[in-house]
mmCIF file of C-alpha atoms in Angstrom:
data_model
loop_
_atom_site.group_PDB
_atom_site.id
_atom_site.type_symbol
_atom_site.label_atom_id
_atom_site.label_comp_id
_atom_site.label_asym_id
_atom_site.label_seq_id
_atom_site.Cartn_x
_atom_site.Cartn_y
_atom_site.Cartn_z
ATOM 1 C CA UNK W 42 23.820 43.080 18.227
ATOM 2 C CA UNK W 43 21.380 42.328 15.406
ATOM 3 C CA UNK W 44 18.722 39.469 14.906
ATOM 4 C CA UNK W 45 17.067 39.338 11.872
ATOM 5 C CA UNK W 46 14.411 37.385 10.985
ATOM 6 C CA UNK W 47 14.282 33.679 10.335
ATOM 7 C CA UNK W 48 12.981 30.457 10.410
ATOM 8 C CA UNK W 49 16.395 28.840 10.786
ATOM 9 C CA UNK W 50 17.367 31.457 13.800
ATOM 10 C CA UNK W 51 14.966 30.954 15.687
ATOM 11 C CA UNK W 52 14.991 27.208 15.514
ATOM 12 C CA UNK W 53 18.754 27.162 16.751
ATOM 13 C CA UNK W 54 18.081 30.021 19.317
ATOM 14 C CA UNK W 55 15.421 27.840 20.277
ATOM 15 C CA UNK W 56 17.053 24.310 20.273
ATOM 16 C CA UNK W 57 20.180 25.324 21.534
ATOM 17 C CA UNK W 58 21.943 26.998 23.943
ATOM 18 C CA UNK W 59 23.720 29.089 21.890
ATOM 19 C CA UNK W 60 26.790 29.567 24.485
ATOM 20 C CA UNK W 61 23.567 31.091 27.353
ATOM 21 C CA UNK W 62 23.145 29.671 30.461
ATOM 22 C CA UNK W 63 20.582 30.605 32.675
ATOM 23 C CA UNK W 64 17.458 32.176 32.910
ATOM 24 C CA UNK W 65 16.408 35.171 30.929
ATOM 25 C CA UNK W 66 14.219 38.669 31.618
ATOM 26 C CA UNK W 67 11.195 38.455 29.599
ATOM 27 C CA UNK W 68 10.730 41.468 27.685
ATOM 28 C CA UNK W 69 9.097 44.511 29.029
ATOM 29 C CA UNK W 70 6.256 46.736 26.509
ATOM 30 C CA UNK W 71 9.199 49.654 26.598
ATOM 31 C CA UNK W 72 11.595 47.037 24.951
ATOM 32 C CA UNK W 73 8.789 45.876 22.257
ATOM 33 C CA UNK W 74 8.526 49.813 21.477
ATOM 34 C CA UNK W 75 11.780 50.123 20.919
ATOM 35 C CA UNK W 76 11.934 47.105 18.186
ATOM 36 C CA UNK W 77 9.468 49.705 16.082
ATOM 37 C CA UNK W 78 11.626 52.323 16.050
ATOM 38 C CA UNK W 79 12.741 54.036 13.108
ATOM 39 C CA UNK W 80 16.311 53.670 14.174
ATOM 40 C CA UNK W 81 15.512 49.668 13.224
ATOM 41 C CA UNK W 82 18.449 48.773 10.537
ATOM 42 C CA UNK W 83 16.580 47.896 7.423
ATOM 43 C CA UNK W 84 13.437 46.111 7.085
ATOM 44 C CA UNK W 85 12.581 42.843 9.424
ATOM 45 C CA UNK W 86 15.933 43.781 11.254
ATOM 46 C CA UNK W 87 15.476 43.537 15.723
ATOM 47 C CA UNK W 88 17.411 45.996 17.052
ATOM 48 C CA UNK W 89 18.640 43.871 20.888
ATOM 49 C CA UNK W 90 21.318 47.059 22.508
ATOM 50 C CA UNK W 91 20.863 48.709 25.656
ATOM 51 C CA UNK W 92 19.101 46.241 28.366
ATOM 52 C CA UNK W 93 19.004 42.931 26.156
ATOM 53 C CA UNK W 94 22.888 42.844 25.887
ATOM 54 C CA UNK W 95 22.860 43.439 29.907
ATOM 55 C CA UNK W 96 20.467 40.821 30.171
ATOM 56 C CA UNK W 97 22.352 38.300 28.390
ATOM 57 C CA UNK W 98 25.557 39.105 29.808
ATOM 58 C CA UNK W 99 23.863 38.435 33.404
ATOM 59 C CA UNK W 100 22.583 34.865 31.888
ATOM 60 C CA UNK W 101 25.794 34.155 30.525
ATOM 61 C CA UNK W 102 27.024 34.113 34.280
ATOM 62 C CA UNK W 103 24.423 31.917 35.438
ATOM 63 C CA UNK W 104 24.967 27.884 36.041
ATOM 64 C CA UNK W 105 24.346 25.534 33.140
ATOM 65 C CA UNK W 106 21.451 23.659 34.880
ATOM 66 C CA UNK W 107 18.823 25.599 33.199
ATOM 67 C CA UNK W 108 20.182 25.784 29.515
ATOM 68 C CA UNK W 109 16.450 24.837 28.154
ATOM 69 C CA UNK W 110 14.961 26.908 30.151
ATOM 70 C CA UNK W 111 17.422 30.098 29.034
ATOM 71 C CA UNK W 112 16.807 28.883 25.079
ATOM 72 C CA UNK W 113 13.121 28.510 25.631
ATOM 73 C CA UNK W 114 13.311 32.011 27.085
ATOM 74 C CA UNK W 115 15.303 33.316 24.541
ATOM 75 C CA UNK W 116 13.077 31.347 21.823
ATOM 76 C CA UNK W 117 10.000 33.159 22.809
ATOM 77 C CA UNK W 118 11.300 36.351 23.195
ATOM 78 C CA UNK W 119 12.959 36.396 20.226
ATOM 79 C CA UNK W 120 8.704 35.438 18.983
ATOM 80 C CA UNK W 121 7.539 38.043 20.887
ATOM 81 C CA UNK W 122 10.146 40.910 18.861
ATOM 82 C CA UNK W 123 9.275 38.922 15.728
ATOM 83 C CA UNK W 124 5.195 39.699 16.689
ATOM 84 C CA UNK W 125 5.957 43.328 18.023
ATOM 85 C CA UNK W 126 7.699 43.806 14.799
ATOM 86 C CA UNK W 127 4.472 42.244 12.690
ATOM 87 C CA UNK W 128 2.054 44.481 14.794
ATOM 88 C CA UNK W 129 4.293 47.232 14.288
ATOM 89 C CA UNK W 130 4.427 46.541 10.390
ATOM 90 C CA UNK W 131 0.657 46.565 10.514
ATOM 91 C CA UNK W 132 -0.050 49.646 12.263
ATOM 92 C CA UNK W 133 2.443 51.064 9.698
ATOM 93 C CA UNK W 134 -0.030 49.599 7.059
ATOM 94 C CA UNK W 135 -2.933 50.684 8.726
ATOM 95 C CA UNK W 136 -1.579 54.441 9.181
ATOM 96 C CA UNK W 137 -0.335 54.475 5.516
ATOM 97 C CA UNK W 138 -3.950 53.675 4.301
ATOM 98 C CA UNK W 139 -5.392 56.420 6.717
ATOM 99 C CA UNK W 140 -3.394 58.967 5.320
ATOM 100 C CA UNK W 141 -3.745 57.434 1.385
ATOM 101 C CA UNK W 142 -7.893 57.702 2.146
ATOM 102 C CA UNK W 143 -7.138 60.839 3.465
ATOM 103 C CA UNK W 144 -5.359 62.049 0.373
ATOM 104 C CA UNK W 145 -7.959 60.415 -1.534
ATOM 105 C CA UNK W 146 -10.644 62.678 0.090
ATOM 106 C CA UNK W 147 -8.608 65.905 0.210
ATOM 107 C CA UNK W 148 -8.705 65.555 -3.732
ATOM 108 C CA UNK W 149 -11.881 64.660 -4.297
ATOM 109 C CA UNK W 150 -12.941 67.368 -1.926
ATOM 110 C CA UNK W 151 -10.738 69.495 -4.121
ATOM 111 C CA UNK W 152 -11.974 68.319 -7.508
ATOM 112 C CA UNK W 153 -15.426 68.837 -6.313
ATOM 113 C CA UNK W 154 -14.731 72.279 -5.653
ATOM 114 C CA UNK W 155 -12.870 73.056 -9.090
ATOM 115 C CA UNK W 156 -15.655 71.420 -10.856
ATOM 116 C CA UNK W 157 -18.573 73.667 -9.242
ATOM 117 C CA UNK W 158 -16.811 76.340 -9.909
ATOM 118 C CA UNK W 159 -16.716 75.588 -13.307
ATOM 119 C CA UNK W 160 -20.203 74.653 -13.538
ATOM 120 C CA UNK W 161 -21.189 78.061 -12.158
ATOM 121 C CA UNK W 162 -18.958 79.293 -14.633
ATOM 122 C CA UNK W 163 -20.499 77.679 -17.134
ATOM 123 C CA UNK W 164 -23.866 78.689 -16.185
ATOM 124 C CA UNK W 165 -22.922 82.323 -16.339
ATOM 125 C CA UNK W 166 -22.046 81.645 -19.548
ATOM 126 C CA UNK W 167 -25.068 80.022 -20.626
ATOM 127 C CA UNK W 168 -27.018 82.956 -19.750
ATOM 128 C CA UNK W 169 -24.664 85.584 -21.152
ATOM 129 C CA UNK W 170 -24.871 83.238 -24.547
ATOM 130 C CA UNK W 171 -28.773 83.008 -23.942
ATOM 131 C CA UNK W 172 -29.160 87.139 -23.547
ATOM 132 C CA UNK W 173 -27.066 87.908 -26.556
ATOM 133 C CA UNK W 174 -28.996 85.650 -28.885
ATOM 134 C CA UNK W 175 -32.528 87.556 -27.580
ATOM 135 C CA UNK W 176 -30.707 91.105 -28.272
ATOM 136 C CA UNK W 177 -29.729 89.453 -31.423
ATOM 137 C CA UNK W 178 -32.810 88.453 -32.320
ATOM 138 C CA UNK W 179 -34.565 91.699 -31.036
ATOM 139 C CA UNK W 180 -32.185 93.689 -33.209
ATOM 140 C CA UNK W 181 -32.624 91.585 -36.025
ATOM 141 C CA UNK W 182 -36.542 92.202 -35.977
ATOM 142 C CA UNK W 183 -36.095 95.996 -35.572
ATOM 143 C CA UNK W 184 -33.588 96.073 -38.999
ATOM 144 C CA UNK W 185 -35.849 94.304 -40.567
ATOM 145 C CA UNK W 186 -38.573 96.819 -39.686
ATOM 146 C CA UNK W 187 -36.258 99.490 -41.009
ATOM 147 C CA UNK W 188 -35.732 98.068 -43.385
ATOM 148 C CA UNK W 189 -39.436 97.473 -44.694
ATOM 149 C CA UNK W 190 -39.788 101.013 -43.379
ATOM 150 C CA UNK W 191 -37.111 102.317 -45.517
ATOM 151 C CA UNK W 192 -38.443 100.525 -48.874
ATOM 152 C CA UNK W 193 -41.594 101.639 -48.194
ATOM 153 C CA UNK W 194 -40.594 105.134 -47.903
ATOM 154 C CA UNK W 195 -38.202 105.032 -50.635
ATOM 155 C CA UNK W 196 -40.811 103.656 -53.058
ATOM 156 C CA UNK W 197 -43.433 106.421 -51.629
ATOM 157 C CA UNK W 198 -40.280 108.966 -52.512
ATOM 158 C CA UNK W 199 -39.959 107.775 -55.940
ATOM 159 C CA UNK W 200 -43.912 107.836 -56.988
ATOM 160 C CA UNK W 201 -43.856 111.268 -55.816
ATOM 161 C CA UNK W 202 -40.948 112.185 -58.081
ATOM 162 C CA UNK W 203 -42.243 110.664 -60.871
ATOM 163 C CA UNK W 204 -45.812 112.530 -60.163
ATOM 164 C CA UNK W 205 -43.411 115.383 -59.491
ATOM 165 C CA UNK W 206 -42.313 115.134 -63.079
ATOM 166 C CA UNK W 207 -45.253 114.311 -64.413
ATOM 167 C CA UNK W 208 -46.679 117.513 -63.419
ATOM 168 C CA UNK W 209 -43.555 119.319 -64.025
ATOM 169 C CA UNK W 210 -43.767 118.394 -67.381
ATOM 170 C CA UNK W 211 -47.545 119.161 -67.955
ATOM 171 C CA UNK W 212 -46.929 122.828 -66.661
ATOM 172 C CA UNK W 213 -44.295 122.962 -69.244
ATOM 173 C CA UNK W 214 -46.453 122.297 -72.109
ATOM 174 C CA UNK W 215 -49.149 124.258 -71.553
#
């Protein structure tokens, strides 16, 4: 047997006898449990099998004297599955926003990570960058050392061949 929710349900289960006679159990915390099962069909739906169909079998064969009583009973039973439920709906809440925060931290956690590395990364980089441009630099003095070296020496090489024939040429004229 199902139940679901409503205003209009609970008024008449409340109000009227609904065919019940008699006094009912009031619910135990085993039977609120089971109204948060998963096996629940569909969303807001009470699941009332196993010891709530005994129960109101037994009331059915009770005397009509205490029909009020049997609807007030049901009434606030049927309140007390509809609160179970709520609670139930809540801790689901509750439990889905744990585990979202946990995601939530897992990634940042994660992120964090990824992002140091890179930064270290980075920073390797930066000093590989930084050493290349000194040897770069270095180097570039030392060419241009050579390189003043070289012109000097090349313009030294060329006085001496023009002394060279200079003389050369004086020896041949005498």
């Amino acid at each position: 047997m199902e139940v679901r929710h409503s205003p209009w349900k609970s008024k008449k289960a409340s109000s009227g006898n609904g065919g019940l006679h008699g006094d009912v159990e009031p619910r135990s915390d085993t039977d609120q449990k089971q109204l948060c099962h998963p096996g629940s069909r569909g969303s807001g739906a009470l699941f009332l099998g196993g010891p709530d169909s005994n129960r109101i079998r037994r009331s059915s064969e009770l005397p009509p004297s205490s029909d009020r009583e049997a609807a007030a009973i049901i009434g606030s039973s049927m309140v007390h599955e509809v609160e179970a439920e709520q609670r139930c709906g809540g801790d689901a809440i509750k439990v889905v926003c744990k585990y979202e925060r946990r995601v939530k931290e897992f990634t940042y956690q994660k992120n964090k990570k990824y992002v140091n590395r890179l930064q270290d990364l980075v920073d390797k980089l930066q000093l590989k960058v930084k050493a290349y441009k000194r040897q770069a630099e270095e180097a570039e003095v030392q060419a241009n050392t050579h390189l003043s070296r070289f012109r000097k020496v090349h313009h030294e090489l060329e006085e001496a061949q023009e002394r060279a024939d200079i003389a050369e040429s004086q020896v041949n004229k005498l």
